[in-house]
Amino acid sequence: MYLADLPADILARAAKVRLVVFDVDGTLTDGRLWYGEDGHETKVFHVHDGLGLKRLLANGVQVAIMSARISHPVALRAEELDIAHVYQGQSDKRACLDQLMEALSLAPEQVAFVGDDLPDLPPMRIVGLAVAVANAHPWILEQAHWRTRLHGGMGAAREISDMILHAQGKSAAERERWH
């Protein structure tokens, strides 16, 4: 059964989450950078991930996007998904996360951070639930409390969203909503 084998400590951590912060490249995308002949960047996002983020928001869990890079496609996708907390060009993700937690009056144990590479280590070290996508760098995998089965950009964000809603006792209502 889907999500039946989650460790009790992960469920306890996820039950407290009120904000999920997602890195972009390698987490919400597959990590490849695509450039057209005109030099414009293109990104590919998985539709399952988008619905997962929308379901978090609909169930009272805030969502943030935090990226070291600046990308117009990221801003467009965030707008499409009604994600209000979008932070691009963040070379210090830990400082950005500290400011966001303060602005939202959240304690670290109420925050999950999802990452895949070295710039994600500092914020992962302070949150209550640090998640690595399946294809994350080994140092990220070592730091993570939990690791997805799916790769970044290939449904990992949906897996995380489903897991958090399950831990918070909201997955049955979500499933029933679609019957």
Short mmCIF file of C-alpha atoms in Angstrom, two decimals:
data_model
loop_
_atom_site.label_atom_id
_atom_site.label_comp_id
_atom_site.label_asym_id
_atom_site.label_seq_id
_atom_site.Cartn_x
_atom_site.Cartn_y
_atom_site.Cartn_z
CA MET A 1 0.00 0.00 0.00
CA TYR A 2 1.23 3.47 -0.93
CA LEU A 3 3.00 5.26 1.97
CA ALA A 4 2.43 2.32 4.33
CA ASP A 5 6.10 1.69 5.06
CA LEU A 6 7.07 5.11 6.39
CA PRO A 7 9.17 5.09 9.58
CA ALA A 8 7.42 6.43 12.69
CA ASP A 9 10.06 9.13 13.23
CA ILE A 10 9.53 10.49 9.70
CA LEU A 11 5.77 10.55 10.19
CA ALA A 12 6.22 12.41 13.49
CA ARG A 13 8.47 14.99 11.82
CA ALA A 14 6.12 15.40 8.84
CA ALA A 15 3.08 15.80 11.10
CA LYS A 16 4.56 19.06 12.44
CA VAL A 17 5.32 20.60 9.03
CA ARG A 18 3.58 23.90 8.24
CA LEU A 19 5.98 25.01 5.47
CA VAL A 20 7.73 23.01 2.76
CA VAL A 21 10.60 24.73 0.97
CA PHE A 22 11.67 23.28 -2.37
CA ASP A 23 14.92 23.87 -4.18
CA VAL A 24 14.28 24.07 -7.95
CA ASP A 25 17.02 22.69 -10.20
CA GLY A 26 17.36 18.98 -9.51
CA THR A 27 14.37 18.93 -7.17
CA LEU A 28 11.37 20.41 -8.98
CA THR A 29 13.18 19.80 -12.29
CA ASP A 30 15.46 16.98 -13.41
CA GLY A 31 18.46 19.26 -12.97
CA ARG A 32 19.28 19.74 -16.63
CA LEU A 33 19.51 23.28 -17.95
CA TRP A 34 17.95 23.82 -21.38
CA TYR A 35 18.83 26.82 -23.54
CA GLY A 36 17.23 27.69 -26.87
CA GLU A 37 19.10 29.12 -29.83
CA ASP A 38 18.04 32.58 -28.65
CA GLY A 39 19.70 31.99 -25.26
CA HIS A 40 16.43 31.76 -23.35
CA GLU A 41 16.17 29.13 -20.67
CA THR A 42 13.48 26.47 -20.66
CA LYS A 43 12.57 24.25 -17.72
CA VAL A 44 10.43 21.16 -17.54
CA PHE A 45 8.19 20.62 -14.52
CA HIS A 46 6.23 17.45 -13.80
CA VAL A 47 2.45 17.88 -13.61
CA HIS A 48 2.22 15.43 -10.69
CA ASP A 49 4.54 17.64 -8.66
CA GLY A 50 2.40 20.69 -9.41
CA LEU A 51 -0.76 19.02 -8.16
CA GLY A 52 1.07 17.87 -5.04
CA LEU A 53 2.12 21.44 -4.25
CA LYS A 54 -1.42 22.70 -4.84
CA ARG A 55 -2.77 19.99 -2.50
CA LEU A 56 -0.34 21.07 0.23
CA LEU A 57 -1.55 24.65 -0.11
CA ALA A 58 -5.20 23.57 -0.10
CA ASN A 59 -4.58 21.68 3.13
CA GLY A 60 -2.98 24.58 5.00
CA VAL A 61 0.68 23.74 4.43
CA GLN A 62 2.59 26.68 2.99
CA VAL A 63 4.96 26.14 0.08
CA ALA A 64 8.09 28.10 -0.82
CA ILE A 65 10.50 27.88 -3.72
CA MET A 66 14.13 28.78 -3.08
CA SER A 67 16.77 28.76 -5.79
CA ALA A 68 20.34 29.95 -6.15
CA ARG A 69 19.59 30.73 -9.79
CA ILE A 70 17.19 33.26 -11.30
CA SER A 71 14.84 31.89 -13.93
CA HIS A 72 11.75 33.35 -15.56
CA PRO A 73 10.17 29.88 -16.06
CA VAL A 74 10.36 29.35 -12.27
CA ALA A 75 8.47 32.58 -11.64
CA LEU A 76 5.83 31.54 -14.20
CA ARG A 77 5.38 28.08 -12.65
CA ALA A 78 5.15 29.52 -9.13
CA GLU A 79 2.51 31.99 -10.27
CA GLU A 80 0.55 29.23 -12.00
CA LEU A 81 0.56 27.19 -8.77
CA ASP A 82 -0.29 30.20 -6.53
CA ILE A 83 2.98 29.90 -4.61
CA ALA A 84 3.48 33.21 -2.83
CA HIS A 85 6.93 32.55 -1.36
CA VAL A 86 9.41 32.55 -4.25
CA TYR A 87 13.06 33.33 -3.60
CA GLN A 88 15.44 33.28 -6.54
CA GLY A 89 19.09 34.30 -6.71
CA GLN A 90 19.70 33.06 -3.16
CA SER A 91 23.38 32.32 -2.67
CA ASP A 92 22.78 31.87 1.08
CA LYS A 93 19.72 29.65 1.38
CA ARG A 94 20.16 29.31 5.14
CA ALA A 95 19.88 33.09 5.67
CA CYS A 96 16.88 33.24 3.33
CA LEU A 97 15.20 30.40 5.22
CA ASP A 98 15.90 32.05 8.57
CA GLN A 99 14.21 35.24 7.34
CA LEU A 100 11.24 33.31 5.96
CA MET A 101 10.74 31.36 9.20
CA GLU A 102 10.86 34.60 11.17
CA ALA A 103 8.39 36.31 8.82
CA LEU A 104 5.96 33.38 9.10
CA SER A 105 6.56 32.89 12.86
CA LEU A 106 7.59 29.27 12.35
CA ALA A 107 10.00 27.18 14.39
CA PRO A 108 12.53 25.01 12.53
CA GLU A 109 10.66 21.81 13.46
CA GLN A 110 7.63 23.15 11.53
CA VAL A 111 9.64 23.36 8.30
CA ALA A 112 10.67 20.81 5.69
CA PHE A 113 13.40 21.57 3.17
CA VAL A 114 13.77 19.54 -0.02
CA GLY A 115 17.09 19.57 -1.81
CA ASP A 116 19.51 17.74 -4.04
CA ASP A 117 22.91 19.44 -4.00
CA LEU A 118 25.48 21.23 -1.86
CA PRO A 119 23.83 24.69 -1.61
CA ASP A 120 20.93 22.90 0.09
CA LEU A 121 23.02 21.55 2.98
CA PRO A 122 22.89 24.63 5.26
CA PRO A 123 19.08 24.92 5.33
CA MET A 124 18.67 21.14 5.57
CA ARG A 125 20.76 21.12 8.74
CA ILE A 126 18.30 23.29 10.68
CA VAL A 127 14.82 22.09 9.67
CA GLY A 128 12.62 19.52 11.33
CA LEU A 129 12.34 17.47 8.14
CA ALA A 130 15.21 17.44 5.65
CA VAL A 131 14.31 15.58 2.46
CA ALA A 132 16.58 14.52 -0.39
CA VAL A 133 15.31 13.48 -3.79
CA ALA A 134 16.42 10.01 -4.87
CA ASN A 135 19.13 11.26 -7.22
CA ALA A 136 20.61 13.82 -4.82
CA HIS A 137 24.34 14.21 -4.24
CA PRO A 138 25.63 11.67 -1.67
CA TRP A 139 26.33 14.38 0.94
CA ILE A 140 22.72 15.51 0.70
CA LEU A 141 21.52 11.92 1.09
CA GLU A 142 23.64 11.63 4.25
CA GLN A 143 22.10 14.79 5.74
CA ALA A 144 18.49 13.97 4.89
CA HIS A 145 16.02 12.55 7.38
CA TRP A 146 14.12 11.01 4.48
CA ARG A 147 14.77 10.25 0.83
CA THR A 148 12.21 9.98 -1.96
CA ARG A 149 11.97 6.95 -4.20
CA LEU A 150 11.44 9.20 -7.23
CA HIS A 151 14.00 11.50 -8.84
CA GLY A 152 13.87 15.28 -8.87
CA GLY A 153 11.55 16.58 -11.58
CA MET A 154 10.04 13.12 -11.96
CA GLY A 155 7.40 13.13 -9.22
CA ALA A 156 9.57 13.49 -6.11
CA ALA A 157 7.76 16.65 -4.98
CA ARG A 158 4.44 14.85 -5.29
CA GLU A 159 5.80 11.97 -3.22
CA ILE A 160 6.83 14.45 -0.52
CA SER A 161 3.48 16.24 -0.64
CA ASP A 162 1.60 12.95 -0.34
CA MET A 163 3.81 11.84 2.55
CA ILE A 164 3.25 15.06 4.51
CA LEU A 165 -0.51 14.96 3.98
CA HIS A 166 -0.51 11.30 5.01
CA ALA A 167 1.44 12.08 8.20
CA GLN A 168 -1.02 14.86 9.01
CA GLY A 169 -4.01 12.55 8.62
CA LYS A 170 -5.26 14.33 5.50
CA SER A 171 -4.63 11.74 2.80
CA ALA A 172 -7.91 9.86 3.25
CA ALA A 173 -9.91 13.06 2.71
CA GLU A 174 -7.70 13.89 -0.28
CA ARG A 175 -8.33 10.49 -1.80
CA GLU A 176 -12.06 10.74 -1.17
CA ARG A 177 -12.12 14.20 -2.74
CA TRP A 178 -11.23 12.68 -6.09
CA HIS A 179 -13.84 9.87 -6.04
#
